[in-house]
Coordinates of C-alpha atoms in Angstrom, one line a residue:
M1 CA 83.7 32.9 -58.1
T2 CA 81.1 31.6 -60.5
H3 CA 83.5 32.2 -63.4
L4 CA 85.7 29.4 -62.0
S5 CA 85.0 25.7 -62.7
L6 CA 82.9 23.7 -60.1
R7 CA 85.9 21.5 -59.2
I8 CA 88.2 24.5 -58.5
R9 CA 85.5 26.1 -56.4
V10 CA 85.0 22.9 -54.3
F11 CA 88.8 22.6 -53.9
L12 CA 89.0 26.3 -52.7
M13 CA 86.2 25.7 -50.3
F14 CA 87.9 22.8 -48.7
C15 CA 91.2 24.8 -48.6
G16 CA 89.3 27.6 -46.8
Y17 CA 87.8 25.0 -44.4
A18 CA 91.3 23.6 -43.6
F19 CA 92.7 27.2 -43.1
A20 CA 89.9 28.1 -40.8
A21 CA 90.3 24.9 -38.8
I22 CA 94.1 25.7 -38.4
C23 CA 93.2 29.2 -37.2
V24 CA 90.7 27.8 -34.7
V25 CA 93.3 25.4 -33.3
A26 CA 95.9 28.2 -33.2
V27 CA 93.6 30.5 -31.2
G28 CA 92.9 27.6 -28.8
L29 CA 96.6 27.0 -28.3
W30 CA 97.2 30.7 -27.8
L31 CA 94.5 30.9 -25.1
G32 CA 95.8 27.8 -23.4
W33 CA 99.4 29.1 -23.5
R34 CA 98.3 32.2 -21.7
Q35 CA 96.9 30.1 -18.9
V36 CA 100.0 28.0 -18.8
E37 CA 102.1 31.2 -18.3
D38 CA 99.9 32.0 -15.3
G39 CA 100.8 28.5 -13.8
D40 CA 97.5 26.8 -14.6
T41 CA 98.7 24.0 -16.9
I42 CA 95.6 21.8 -16.8
S43 CA 93.2 24.6 -17.5
G44 CA 95.4 25.7 -20.4
F45 CA 95.1 22.3 -22.0
V46 CA 91.4 22.1 -21.4
T47 CA 90.9 25.6 -22.9
S48 CA 92.9 24.7 -26.0
G49 CA 90.9 21.5 -26.5
M50 CA 87.5 23.0 -26.0
V51 CA 88.2 26.0 -28.2
A52 CA 89.5 23.7 -31.0
A53 CA 86.7 21.2 -30.6
F54 CA 83.8 23.6 -30.6
G55 CA 85.4 25.8 -33.2
I56 CA 85.8 22.9 -35.6
L57 CA 82.2 21.7 -34.8
G58 CA 81.0 25.2 -35.7
L59 CA 83.0 25.3 -38.9
S60 CA 81.6 21.8 -39.8
A61 CA 78.0 23.0 -39.2
G62 CA 78.6 26.0 -41.4
V63 CA 80.1 23.9 -44.2
W64 CA 77.1 21.5 -43.9
L65 CA 74.7 24.4 -44.2
L66 CA 76.5 25.7 -47.3
F67 CA 76.4 22.2 -48.9
D68 CA 72.7 21.7 -47.9
D69 CA 71.6 25.1 -49.4
H70 CA 73.9 25.1 -52.5
V71 CA 74.3 21.4 -53.3
S72 CA 71.8 19.0 -51.7
K73 CA 68.7 21.1 -52.2
P74 CA 69.5 22.1 -55.8
I75 CA 70.3 18.4 -56.6
E76 CA 66.9 17.4 -55.2
T77 CA 65.3 20.1 -57.3
I78 CA 67.1 19.0 -60.4
A79 CA 66.2 15.4 -59.9
A80 CA 62.5 16.2 -59.3
S81 CA 62.4 18.5 -62.3
L82 CA 63.9 15.8 -64.6
R83 CA 61.4 13.2 -63.3
V84 CA 58.5 15.6 -63.8
K85 CA 59.6 16.2 -67.4
T86 CA 60.3 12.5 -68.1
H87 CA 57.2 10.9 -66.5
T88 CA 54.5 13.6 -67.0
R89 CA 55.7 15.4 -70.1
G90 CA 54.6 18.7 -68.6
N91 CA 55.6 22.1 -70.0
A92 CA 57.2 23.4 -66.7
T93 CA 60.8 24.4 -67.3
F94 CA 63.7 24.1 -64.8
D95 CA 65.1 27.4 -63.4
S96 CA 68.8 27.1 -63.9
G97 CA 69.3 29.8 -61.2
A98 CA 68.4 27.2 -58.6
A99 CA 71.6 25.4 -59.4
Q100 CA 73.8 28.5 -59.8
Y101 CA 76.5 27.0 -57.5
L102 CA 76.7 23.7 -59.3
G103 CA 78.6 24.9 -62.3
D104 CA 77.4 23.8 -65.7
L105 CA 74.8 21.3 -64.3
G106 CA 71.9 23.8 -64.4
P107 CA 72.4 24.8 -68.0
A108 CA 72.9 21.2 -69.0
V109 CA 69.6 20.2 -67.4
V110 CA 67.8 23.0 -69.3
A111 CA 69.4 21.8 -72.6
A112 CA 68.4 18.2 -71.9
Q113 CA 64.8 19.3 -71.2
T114 CA 64.7 21.4 -74.3
A115 CA 65.9 18.4 -76.4
L116 CA 63.3 16.2 -74.8
D117 CA 60.6 18.7 -75.6
E118 CA 61.6 18.9 -79.2
A119 CA 61.7 15.1 -79.5
L120 CA 58.3 14.7 -77.9
N121 CA 56.7 17.4 -79.9
G122 CA 58.2 16.0 -83.1
G123 CA 56.7 12.6 -82.4
A124 CA 53.4 14.1 -81.4
M125 CA 53.1 16.0 -84.6
T126 CA 53.7 12.9 -86.6
A127 CA 50.9 11.0 -85.0
Q128 CA 48.5 13.8 -84.2
S129 CA 46.3 13.5 -87.3
E130 CA 45.9 9.8 -86.9
V131 CA 45.1 10.1 -83.2
A132 CA 42.6 12.8 -83.9
L133 CA 40.9 10.6 -86.5
L134 CA 40.7 7.6 -84.1
R135 CA 39.3 9.8 -81.3
A136 CA 36.7 11.2 -83.6
Q137 CA 35.6 7.7 -84.7
R138 CA 35.6 6.5 -81.1
D139 CA 33.5 9.4 -79.9
Q140 CA 31.0 8.9 -82.8
L141 CA 30.7 5.2 -81.9
V142 CA 30.2 6.0 -78.2
T143 CA 27.5 8.5 -79.1
I144 CA 25.7 6.0 -81.2
L145 CA 25.9 3.3 -78.5
S146 CA 24.8 5.8 -75.8
D147 CA 21.5 6.3 -77.7
I148 CA 20.5 2.7 -77.7
P149 CA 17.6 2.3 -75.2
I150 CA 19.1 -0.8 -73.5
A151 CA 21.1 -0.9 -70.3
T152 CA 24.5 -2.3 -71.4
L153 CA 27.2 -3.6 -69.0
L154 CA 30.6 -5.1 -69.9
I155 CA 31.9 -7.2 -67.1
S156 CA 35.3 -8.8 -66.6
A157 CA 35.8 -12.5 -65.7
D158 CA 36.0 -11.6 -62.0
H159 CA 32.7 -9.7 -62.2
Q160 CA 34.2 -6.2 -62.2
I161 CA 32.4 -3.6 -64.2
V162 CA 34.4 -2.4 -67.2
L163 CA 31.8 -0.4 -69.2
Y164 CA 28.3 1.0 -68.5
D165 CA 26.1 3.2 -70.6
G166 CA 23.7 5.9 -69.5
Q167 CA 20.8 3.5 -69.1
A168 CA 22.9 1.1 -67.1
A169 CA 24.1 4.0 -64.9
N170 CA 20.5 4.9 -64.2
L171 CA 19.8 1.3 -63.2
M172 CA 22.9 1.1 -61.0
E173 CA 22.1 4.5 -59.3
R174 CA 18.9 3.1 -58.0
V175 CA 21.2 1.1 -55.6
G176 CA 24.2 3.4 -55.3
A177 CA 26.7 5.4 -57.3
A178 CA 27.6 3.9 -60.7
K179 CA 31.3 3.0 -60.6
L180 CA 33.8 1.2 -62.7
K181 CA 35.9 -1.6 -61.3
T182 CA 33.1 -2.4 -58.8
S183 CA 31.5 -5.8 -58.5
V184 CA 28.3 -6.1 -60.6
F185 CA 26.9 -8.0 -57.6
E186 CA 26.7 -4.8 -55.7
Y187 CA 23.8 -3.9 -58.0
L188 CA 22.4 -7.1 -59.4
G189 CA 21.7 -10.6 -58.0
A190 CA 24.7 -12.8 -58.0
D191 CA 22.8 -16.2 -58.2
Q192 CA 21.0 -15.4 -61.4
I193 CA 24.1 -14.2 -63.2
K194 CA 26.3 -17.1 -62.1
D195 CA 23.6 -19.6 -63.1
A196 CA 23.3 -18.0 -66.5
L197 CA 27.1 -18.1 -67.0
A198 CA 27.2 -21.8 -65.9
Q199 CA 24.6 -22.6 -68.6
L200 CA 26.5 -20.7 -71.3
Q201 CA 29.6 -22.8 -70.6
T202 CA 27.8 -26.0 -71.4
S203 CA 25.5 -24.6 -74.2
P204 CA 26.5 -24.3 -77.8
N205 CA 24.8 -20.8 -77.9
D206 CA 26.9 -17.8 -77.0
R207 CA 24.0 -15.8 -75.8
S208 CA 21.2 -16.6 -73.3
E209 CA 18.1 -14.8 -72.0
I210 CA 18.3 -13.8 -68.4
A211 CA 16.0 -12.4 -65.7
V212 CA 18.0 -10.8 -62.9
K213 CA 16.8 -9.0 -59.8
G214 CA 18.4 -5.7 -58.8
H215 CA 19.1 -4.9 -55.2
C216 CA 16.5 -2.1 -55.6
G217 CA 13.8 -4.7 -55.8
E218 CA 13.1 -4.5 -59.6
T219 CA 13.6 -7.5 -61.9
Y220 CA 15.3 -6.8 -65.3
H221 CA 15.0 -9.0 -68.4
G222 CA 17.5 -9.2 -71.2
Y223 CA 20.5 -11.1 -72.5
I224 CA 23.8 -12.3 -71.3
R225 CA 26.7 -13.1 -73.6
M226 CA 30.1 -14.6 -72.8
F227 CA 33.3 -13.8 -74.7
G228 CA 35.0 -17.1 -73.9
E229 CA 36.5 -18.7 -70.8
G230 CA 38.1 -16.1 -68.6
R231 CA 37.4 -13.2 -70.9
G232 CA 34.3 -11.7 -69.3
Y233 CA 30.7 -11.2 -70.4
T234 CA 28.0 -8.5 -71.3
L235 CA 24.6 -7.9 -69.8
M236 CA 22.0 -6.1 -71.9
L237 CA 18.9 -5.4 -69.9
E238 CA 15.7 -3.6 -70.6
P239 CA 15.2 -0.7 -68.2
H240 CA 11.8 0.0 -66.8
A241 CA 12.1 3.7 -67.8
L242 CA 14.4 5.4 -70.2
A243 CA 16.9 7.8 -68.6
P244 CA 18.2 11.0 -70.2
A245 CA 21.1 10.5 -72.5
R246 CA 24.5 10.2 -70.7
P247 CA 28.0 9.5 -72.0
M248 CA 29.2 5.9 -71.9
T249 CA 31.8 5.2 -69.2
Y250 CA 34.4 2.5 -69.9
D251 CA 38.0 1.4 -69.5
F252 CA 38.8 -1.8 -71.6
D253 CA 42.2 -2.1 -69.9
L254 CA 40.3 -3.4 -66.8
L255 CA 39.6 -6.6 -68.7
R256 CA 43.3 -7.4 -68.2
S257 CA 43.7 -6.2 -64.6
K258 CA 44.6 -8.7 -62.0
K259 CA 43.6 -8.8 -58.3
S260 CA 46.2 -8.8 -55.6
T261 CA 45.6 -10.7 -52.3
H262 CA 47.5 -8.2 -50.1
L263 CA 47.2 -4.4 -50.2
D264 CA 50.9 -3.8 -49.6
S265 CA 51.9 -5.9 -52.7
T266 CA 49.3 -4.3 -55.0
P267 CA 50.7 -2.3 -57.8
L268 CA 49.7 1.4 -57.5
S269 CA 48.1 1.5 -60.9
D270 CA 45.8 -1.4 -60.0
L271 CA 44.2 0.4 -57.0
V272 CA 41.1 2.5 -57.1
Y273 CA 41.4 5.9 -55.5
V274 CA 38.9 8.5 -54.3
V275 CA 40.4 12.0 -54.1
F276 CA 38.4 14.3 -52.0
D277 CA 38.4 17.8 -50.4
T278 CA 36.2 19.6 -47.9
E279 CA 35.4 23.3 -47.4
T280 CA 34.6 24.1 -43.8
T281 CA 33.5 26.8 -41.3
G282 CA 37.1 27.0 -39.9
L283 CA 40.3 25.2 -39.4
D284 CA 39.6 23.2 -36.2
P285 CA 38.2 19.7 -37.0
Q286 CA 36.9 19.4 -33.4
K287 CA 34.9 22.6 -33.4
D288 CA 34.2 23.5 -37.0
D289 CA 31.9 21.9 -39.6
V290 CA 31.9 20.9 -43.3
V291 CA 30.0 23.1 -45.7
Q292 CA 31.0 21.4 -49.0
L293 CA 32.5 18.1 -50.1
G294 CA 33.8 17.1 -53.5
A295 CA 35.3 13.8 -54.7
V296 CA 36.5 12.1 -57.9
R297 CA 37.3 8.5 -58.6
I298 CA 40.5 7.3 -60.1
V299 CA 40.5 3.9 -61.9
N300 CA 43.4 2.5 -63.8
A301 CA 45.4 5.6 -63.1
K302 CA 42.8 7.9 -64.8
I303 CA 40.2 10.2 -63.4
V304 CA 36.8 8.8 -64.4
D305 CA 34.6 11.4 -66.0
G306 CA 31.1 11.3 -64.4
E307 CA 32.1 9.3 -61.3
V308 CA 32.1 12.3 -58.9
L309 CA 30.4 13.3 -55.7
E310 CA 29.8 17.0 -55.1
T311 CA 27.5 18.4 -52.6
L312 CA 26.9 21.4 -50.3
V313 CA 26.5 20.6 -46.6
N314 CA 24.3 22.3 -44.0
P315 CA 26.6 22.7 -41.0
G316 CA 23.6 23.5 -38.7
R317 CA 25.3 26.8 -37.7
L318 CA 26.1 30.2 -39.2
I319 CA 29.1 30.3 -41.5
P320 CA 31.7 32.9 -40.4
S321 CA 32.2 35.7 -42.8
R322 CA 36.0 35.0 -42.9
S323 CA 35.3 31.5 -44.1
T324 CA 32.9 32.7 -46.7
D325 CA 35.6 35.1 -48.0
V326 CA 37.8 32.0 -48.7
H327 CA 35.3 29.5 -50.3
G328 CA 32.4 31.8 -51.2
I329 CA 29.8 29.6 -49.6
T330 CA 27.0 31.5 -47.7
D331 CA 24.3 30.5 -45.3
A332 CA 21.6 30.9 -48.0
M333 CA 23.5 28.4 -50.3
V334 CA 23.4 25.6 -47.7
S335 CA 20.0 26.2 -46.1
D336 CA 18.4 23.3 -48.1
A337 CA 21.5 21.1 -48.2
P338 CA 21.8 17.7 -46.4
D339 CA 23.5 17.5 -43.1
F340 CA 27.0 16.0 -42.8
A341 CA 25.8 12.7 -41.5
Q342 CA 23.8 12.1 -44.7
V343 CA 26.8 13.3 -46.8
C344 CA 29.1 11.0 -44.9
D345 CA 26.9 8.0 -45.6
A346 CA 26.8 8.8 -49.4
F347 CA 30.6 9.4 -49.4
H348 CA 31.1 6.1 -47.6
R349 CA 29.2 4.2 -50.3
F350 CA 31.0 6.2 -53.0
S351 CA 34.5 5.4 -51.6
Q352 CA 33.9 1.8 -50.7
G353 CA 36.9 -0.3 -51.6
A354 CA 39.1 2.7 -52.6
V355 CA 42.2 4.3 -51.2
L356 CA 41.3 7.8 -50.0
V357 CA 43.6 10.6 -51.2
A358 CA 43.6 14.2 -49.8
H359 CA 45.9 17.2 -49.4
N360 CA 46.8 17.4 -45.7
A361 CA 44.7 14.3 -45.2
P362 CA 44.5 14.3 -41.4
F363 CA 42.5 17.5 -41.5
D364 CA 39.8 16.1 -43.9
I365 CA 39.8 12.7 -42.3
A366 CA 39.1 14.2 -38.9
F367 CA 35.9 15.7 -40.2
L368 CA 34.9 12.4 -41.8
D369 CA 35.4 10.6 -38.5
R370 CA 33.3 13.1 -36.7
G371 CA 30.5 12.7 -39.3
A372 CA 30.7 9.0 -39.2
E373 CA 30.0 9.0 -35.4
D374 CA 26.4 10.1 -36.2
G375 CA 25.8 7.0 -38.4
D376 CA 26.6 3.3 -38.4
I377 CA 29.7 3.6 -40.6
T378 CA 33.4 3.6 -40.2
F379 CA 36.0 5.0 -42.6
D380 CA 38.7 2.3 -42.5
N381 CA 40.0 3.0 -46.0
P382 CA 43.8 3.2 -46.6
V383 CA 44.9 6.8 -46.9
L384 CA 47.5 8.7 -49.0
D385 CA 48.4 12.3 -48.4
T386 CA 49.7 14.5 -51.3
V387 CA 51.7 16.5 -48.9
L388 CA 53.8 13.5 -48.1
L389 CA 53.9 12.4 -51.7
S390 CA 55.2 15.8 -52.6
A391 CA 57.9 15.4 -49.9
V392 CA 59.0 12.1 -51.4
T393 CA 58.8 13.5 -55.0
F394 CA 60.4 16.9 -54.5
G395 CA 62.3 16.6 -51.3
G396 CA 61.4 17.6 -47.8
A397 CA 62.9 21.1 -48.2
A398 CA 60.4 22.0 -50.9
I399 CA 57.1 23.9 -50.3
H400 CA 54.2 21.5 -50.2
T401 CA 51.1 23.7 -50.6
L402 CA 48.7 22.6 -53.3
D403 CA 49.4 25.7 -55.3
A404 CA 53.2 25.0 -55.2
I405 CA 52.8 21.4 -56.2
C406 CA 50.6 22.3 -59.1
D407 CA 53.0 24.9 -60.2
R408 CA 55.9 22.4 -60.3
L409 CA 53.7 19.9 -62.2
D410 CA 52.4 22.5 -64.7
I411 CA 48.8 22.0 -63.4
T412 CA 46.5 25.0 -63.7
I413 CA 43.7 25.6 -61.3
A414 CA 41.1 28.0 -62.6
A415 CA 40.7 31.0 -60.2
D416 CA 36.9 30.4 -59.8
L417 CA 37.5 26.7 -58.9
R418 CA 40.3 27.3 -56.3
H419 CA 39.0 26.8 -52.7
T420 CA 35.9 24.9 -54.0
A421 CA 35.7 21.3 -52.9
M422 CA 35.4 19.9 -56.4
G423 CA 38.0 22.3 -57.9
D424 CA 40.6 21.4 -55.3
A425 CA 39.7 17.7 -55.5
V426 CA 40.3 17.6 -59.2
A427 CA 43.6 19.6 -58.9
T428 CA 44.7 17.2 -56.1
G429 CA 43.8 14.2 -58.3
R430 CA 45.7 15.5 -61.2
A431 CA 48.7 16.3 -59.0
F432 CA 48.4 12.9 -57.4
L433 CA 48.5 11.1 -60.8
A434 CA 51.5 13.1 -62.0
M435 CA 53.4 12.3 -58.8
L436 CA 52.4 8.7 -59.0
K437 CA 54.1 8.4 -62.4
I438 CA 57.2 10.0 -61.1
L439 CA 57.3 7.7 -58.0
E440 CA 56.7 4.6 -60.1
G441 CA 59.7 5.7 -62.2
R442 CA 61.8 5.7 -59.0
G443 CA 60.8 2.1 -58.3
L444 CA 58.0 2.8 -55.8
T445 CA 55.5 0.6 -57.6
T446 CA 53.5 -1.0 -54.8
F447 CA 51.3 0.5 -52.1
G448 CA 53.4 -0.9 -49.3
A449 CA 56.6 0.6 -50.8
L450 CA 55.0 4.0 -51.1
Q451 CA 53.6 3.9 -47.6
A452 CA 57.0 3.1 -46.2
E453 CA 58.6 6.0 -48.0
T454 CA 55.9 8.5 -47.1
A455 CA 56.2 7.5 -43.4
K456 CA 59.7 9.0 -43.4
H457 CA 58.2 12.5 -43.9
R458 CA 55.3 12.5 -41.5
R459 CA 57.0 15.2 -39.4
I460 CA 56.1 17.6 -42.3
L461 CA 52.4 17.3 -41.4
K462 CA 53.1 18.6 -37.9
R463 CA 54.5 21.8 -39.4

């Protein structure tokens, strides 16, 4: 009846339901009447009532299934598709066949998406040349600054690192991983920096010499400059040995970021995330072992180039051939790799202060907890699971594999990177950011609100 209007089809369906209910009641009355004729009046009434009641319940369940398959699920699909297009501007198109029982709604959604694509592409073409010129100038400036043989750090007023060049990264990595939105005091002495800043506030000069001791034991000499009260400062230090050229890492938006006192009330875009994935010898976290770990950092809702952790892991046992067939990691590849306790320690430092994100997180977290038992560390980071985020974004009835999520979000995973720890971590990170935009568009803007919403779908993980 697809040639009829949606309103007429809904009307006919309810007419059919009413007719079927009348038939059920009639059958119940007929069966009861037969028992009454035999002299069993009470049984007749009971039979009529039970047949009518259970018959109507069965009809109601059937109608609910029809509505769920042909109305509720398609509406969830349509809503998710519109949000993907609106908030991520992806190229994925809506399949109108998914809403074939909703009348003209499917074609109308396709038309709306087409119009949105045309509007976005038109605006993009207008600004494309100007954006390309600005990017070229920015890249040229960054290249020039990266070649200066001075370790340069730009730090916000609350002492969070906003920019570091290759020399500064080398200096920081003598203590730990170089990371944006991390306190500079994790790498350099706090007292010397605070004293220098206090002097600059009372001095007419805007720059002062400084000698600051790093936590690696070395003392670095250079200059400190303030931008004004509450605007941050720069450190320019002479490294003891020049490091190979590396790209400059920065995010000037961090100068305007504000700290929240409670995690639940913190805006999602203000949090730091570490998205990670593991490849293992099997699927039992209590018996199997990790053979590879990959992780990326997300700061200010962007994956930070260069802030990654990727390593093979020696599991201390032979890798089953069926596992090698999946991830391609052999015994020879991990023979000289560190054990998982060492990797856990490095990952613990890398993910300090961040929210951990993984696809089917309980699986990967179980391995981390086992590895942490061998060292004096604990993974107490907050955790988000992209399986649950997918359920919130696309509805519980959707498929929530990483491949399915990436398909819906128009994210391509190169064949040679799928089922590698870093490849899956990057894909999960990109999917996470895309879903984050969609969920923020739905009003889920704080960590507490998102946690409360994902908690409604935890049963999915059990499946």
